[in-house]
mmCIF file of C-alpha atoms in Angstrom:
data_model
loop_
_atom_site.group_PDB
_atom_site.id
_atom_site.type_symbol
_atom_site.label_atom_id
_atom_site.label_comp_id
_atom_site.label_asym_id
_atom_site.label_seq_id
_atom_site.Cartn_x
_atom_site.Cartn_y
_atom_site.Cartn_z
ATOM 1 C CA MET L 1 -65.630 -22.252 -12.953
ATOM 2 C CA LYS L 2 -65.315 -24.705 -10.170
ATOM 3 C CA ILE L 3 -62.030 -25.396 -8.803
ATOM 4 C CA ASN L 4 -60.935 -28.659 -7.687
ATOM 5 C CA TRP L 5 -58.909 -29.992 -5.094
ATOM 6 C CA GLY L 6 -56.091 -30.962 -7.737
ATOM 7 C CA THR L 7 -55.800 -27.578 -9.429
ATOM 8 C CA GLY L 8 -56.016 -26.280 -6.126
ATOM 9 C CA ILE L 9 -52.558 -28.018 -5.079
ATOM 10 C CA VAL L 10 -51.112 -27.130 -8.015
ATOM 11 C CA ILE L 11 -51.876 -23.205 -8.080
ATOM 12 C CA ALA L 12 -50.347 -23.659 -4.350
ATOM 13 C CA PHE L 13 -47.248 -25.188 -5.563
ATOM 14 C CA VAL L 14 -46.936 -22.769 -8.437
ATOM 15 C CA ALA L 15 -47.370 -19.596 -5.729
ATOM 16 C CA PHE L 16 -45.188 -21.224 -3.509
ATOM 17 C CA ILE L 17 -42.221 -21.692 -6.204
ATOM 18 C CA ALA L 18 -42.970 -17.513 -7.123
ATOM 19 C CA PHE L 19 -42.545 -16.692 -3.716
ATOM 20 C CA ILE L 20 -39.257 -18.227 -3.309
ATOM 21 C CA LEU L 21 -37.947 -17.674 -6.579
ATOM 22 C CA TYR L 22 -38.689 -14.079 -5.782
ATOM 23 C CA PHE L 23 -36.431 -13.535 -2.492
ATOM 24 C CA VAL L 24 -33.646 -15.772 -3.879
ATOM 25 C CA VAL L 25 -33.133 -13.260 -7.119
ATOM 26 C CA ARG L 26 -34.490 -10.030 -4.881
ATOM 27 C CA MET L 27 -31.371 -11.610 -2.462
ATOM 28 C CA SER L 28 -28.719 -11.783 -5.349
ATOM 29 C CA THR L 29 -29.213 -8.983 -6.655
ATOM 30 C CA ASP L 30 -29.260 -6.502 -3.673
ATOM 31 C CA ASP L 31 -25.883 -4.489 -2.658
ATOM 32 C CA ARG L 32 -26.423 -4.420 0.817
ATOM 33 C CA ALA L 33 -26.215 -8.391 0.934
ATOM 34 C CA ASN L 34 -22.785 -8.659 0.473
ATOM 35 C CA HIS L 35 -21.616 -12.337 -0.213
ATOM 36 C CA ASP L 36 -17.544 -11.852 -0.228
ATOM 37 C CA LEU L 37 -15.560 -14.393 1.955
ATOM 38 C CA VAL L 38 -14.127 -12.328 5.273
ATOM 39 C CA THR L 39 -10.943 -12.057 3.313
ATOM 40 C CA ASP L 40 -9.699 -12.862 -0.032
ATOM 41 C CA ASP L 41 -7.050 -15.128 1.324
ATOM 42 C CA TYR L 42 -9.234 -17.005 3.853
ATOM 43 C CA TYR L 43 -7.643 -20.292 3.350
ATOM 44 C CA LYS L 44 -4.237 -18.958 3.609
ATOM 45 C CA GLN L 45 -5.097 -17.685 6.693
ATOM 46 C CA GLU L 46 -6.558 -20.789 8.140
ATOM 47 C CA LEU L 47 -3.163 -22.123 7.479
ATOM 48 C CA ALA L 48 -1.186 -19.871 9.546
ATOM 49 C CA TYR L 49 -3.697 -20.069 12.656
ATOM 50 C CA GLN L 50 -1.465 -22.250 14.911
ATOM 51 C CA LYS L 51 1.048 -19.427 14.404
ATOM 52 C CA GLU L 52 -1.539 -16.897 15.964
ATOM 53 C CA ILE L 53 -2.219 -19.176 18.973
ATOM 54 C CA ASP L 54 1.178 -19.299 19.467
ATOM 55 C CA ALA L 55 1.687 -15.574 19.384
ATOM 56 C CA SER L 56 -1.140 -14.781 21.659
ATOM 57 C CA ASN L 57 0.480 -17.947 23.974
ATOM 58 C CA SER L 58 3.688 -16.244 23.949
ATOM 59 C CA ALA L 59 1.914 -12.893 24.767
ATOM 60 C CA ALA L 60 0.325 -14.366 27.599
ATOM 61 C CA LYS L 61 3.491 -15.899 29.293
ATOM 62 C CA MET L 62 5.672 -12.793 28.790
ATOM 63 C CA ASN L 63 2.946 -10.494 30.399
ATOM 64 C CA ALA L 64 2.824 -8.581 27.260
ATOM 65 C CA LYS L 65 -0.330 -7.137 27.310
ATOM 66 C CA LEU L 66 -1.739 -4.226 24.911
ATOM 67 C CA LYS L 67 -3.941 -1.416 26.044
ATOM 68 C CA VAL L 68 -6.527 -0.313 23.164
ATOM 69 C CA GLU L 69 -8.209 3.068 24.166
ATOM 70 C CA LYS L 70 -10.489 5.082 22.317
ATOM 71 C CA THR L 71 -9.553 8.440 22.416
ATOM 72 C CA LYS L 72 -11.025 11.828 20.657
ATOM 73 C CA GLU L 73 -7.898 12.255 18.490
ATOM 74 C CA GLY L 74 -8.140 8.029 17.245
ATOM 75 C CA ILE L 75 -7.287 4.890 18.659
ATOM 76 C CA LYS L 76 -4.555 4.360 20.781
ATOM 77 C CA ILE L 77 -2.561 1.425 21.259
ATOM 78 C CA VAL L 78 -0.359 1.362 24.428
ATOM 79 C CA PHE L 79 2.552 -1.362 24.202
ATOM 80 C CA PRO L 80 3.740 -2.441 27.602
ATOM 81 C CA ALA L 81 6.640 -0.456 29.624
ATOM 82 C CA GLN L 82 9.015 -3.170 29.912
ATOM 83 C CA PHE L 83 9.571 -3.194 26.417
ATOM 84 C CA ASP L 84 11.963 -0.878 24.564
ATOM 85 C CA HIS L 85 9.602 0.666 21.969
ATOM 86 C CA LYS L 86 12.721 1.249 19.549
ATOM 87 C CA LYS L 87 13.102 -2.467 19.243
ATOM 88 C CA ILE L 88 9.392 -3.150 18.580
ATOM 89 C CA GLU L 89 8.320 -3.687 14.867
ATOM 90 C CA GLY L 90 4.906 -5.069 13.657
ATOM 91 C CA LEU L 91 1.710 -4.572 11.950
ATOM 92 C CA VAL L 92 -1.919 -2.989 13.234
ATOM 93 C CA SER L 93 -4.773 -4.205 11.212
ATOM 94 C CA LEU L 94 -8.127 -2.767 11.377
ATOM 95 C CA TYR L 95 -10.987 -4.967 9.830
ATOM 96 C CA ARG L 96 -14.350 -3.587 9.330
ATOM 97 C CA PRO L 97 -16.809 -6.630 8.941
ATOM 98 C CA SER L 98 -19.374 -4.544 7.230
ATOM 99 C CA ASN L 99 -17.396 -2.919 4.695
ATOM 100 C CA LYS L 100 -13.968 -4.369 3.129
ATOM 101 C CA HIS L 101 -13.306 -1.163 1.595
ATOM 102 C CA LEU L 102 -12.801 0.300 4.958
ATOM 103 C CA ASP L 103 -10.175 -1.921 6.177
ATOM 104 C CA HIS L 104 -6.508 -0.567 6.829
ATOM 105 C CA ASN L 105 -2.813 -1.785 7.798
ATOM 106 C CA PHE L 106 -0.565 0.315 9.812
ATOM 107 C CA PRO L 107 3.266 -0.708 9.907
ATOM 108 C CA ILE L 108 4.109 -0.088 13.465
ATOM 109 C CA SER L 109 6.851 2.298 14.138
ATOM 110 C CA LEU L 110 7.197 3.929 17.788
ATOM 111 C CA SER L 111 8.614 6.985 19.032
ATOM 112 C CA ASN L 112 6.961 6.622 22.408
ATOM 113 C CA THR L 113 5.192 3.702 24.058
ATOM 114 C CA HIS L 114 1.878 4.295 22.383
ATOM 115 C CA LEU L 115 0.717 4.428 18.282
ATOM 116 C CA LEU L 116 -1.893 6.565 17.711
ATOM 117 C CA ILE L 117 -4.781 5.849 14.880
ATOM 118 C CA PRO L 118 -5.954 9.097 13.706
ATOM 119 C CA ASP L 119 -9.606 9.858 13.841
ATOM 120 C CA ASN L 120 -9.964 10.759 9.981
ATOM 121 C CA SER L 121 -9.212 7.318 8.841
ATOM 122 C CA LEU L 122 -11.823 5.965 11.312
ATOM 123 C CA VAL L 123 -15.540 5.062 10.426
ATOM 124 C CA GLY L 124 -17.944 4.796 13.340
ATOM 125 C CA GLY L 125 -19.002 1.259 13.899
ATOM 126 C CA ARG L 126 -17.680 -2.135 14.894
ATOM 127 C CA TRP L 127 -13.882 -2.697 13.889
ATOM 128 C CA ASP L 128 -11.761 -5.581 15.047
ATOM 129 C CA ILE L 129 -8.587 -4.629 15.822
ATOM 130 C CA THR L 130 -4.984 -7.128 15.628
ATOM 131 C CA VAL L 131 -1.882 -6.341 16.432
ATOM 132 C CA LYS L 132 1.082 -8.500 14.973
ATOM 133 C CA TRP L 133 4.111 -7.287 16.747
ATOM 134 C CA SER L 134 7.605 -8.551 17.655
ATOM 135 C CA TYR L 135 10.254 -7.726 20.096
ATOM 136 C CA GLU L 136 13.514 -9.362 20.105
ATOM 137 C CA GLY L 137 12.845 -12.291 18.110
ATOM 138 C CA ASN L 138 9.686 -12.734 20.156
ATOM 139 C CA THR L 139 6.208 -12.823 17.938
ATOM 140 C CA PHE L 140 3.442 -11.671 20.209
ATOM 141 C CA LEU L 141 -0.406 -11.170 19.021
ATOM 142 C CA HIS L 142 -3.199 -9.276 20.179
ATOM 143 C CA LYS L 143 -7.009 -9.464 18.972
ATOM 144 C CA GLU L 144 -9.724 -7.114 20.162
ATOM 145 C CA LYS L 145 -13.025 -6.084 19.485
ATOM 146 C CA LEU L 146 -13.979 -1.939 19.518
ATOM 147 C CA ILE L 147 -16.618 0.208 18.741
ATOM 148 C CA TYR L 148 -15.916 3.079 17.693
#
């Protein structure tokens, strides 16, 4: 049987379409390819983004820079010494880009000038740390990426 050029083009198109469909089905059913949004309430957080910018600017103005350290016990977040640690309130959010089930939120309650996030609640890899805290009516924000 002899294949003419028209039949060759049709076979090439069918092979190409089968190739593309194979990869579409494979990526759609693969558990490693997680297609979720970054957060469930992404659009709501986007509307509040100006408040985050204002909180970051006020932290820079008042020299309220946090120090995030990786220690043997876990992650240590050191608050500025000029603030009374008893009046600091807020929330520490640990976001894991690769797995949303590992995300954690820790309320800030200080008995000293630092907060320790224990090692047993952390898995090795990249973490995005967001600290939203307030002191005497001023709101501050600190964001940092850390490889643990």
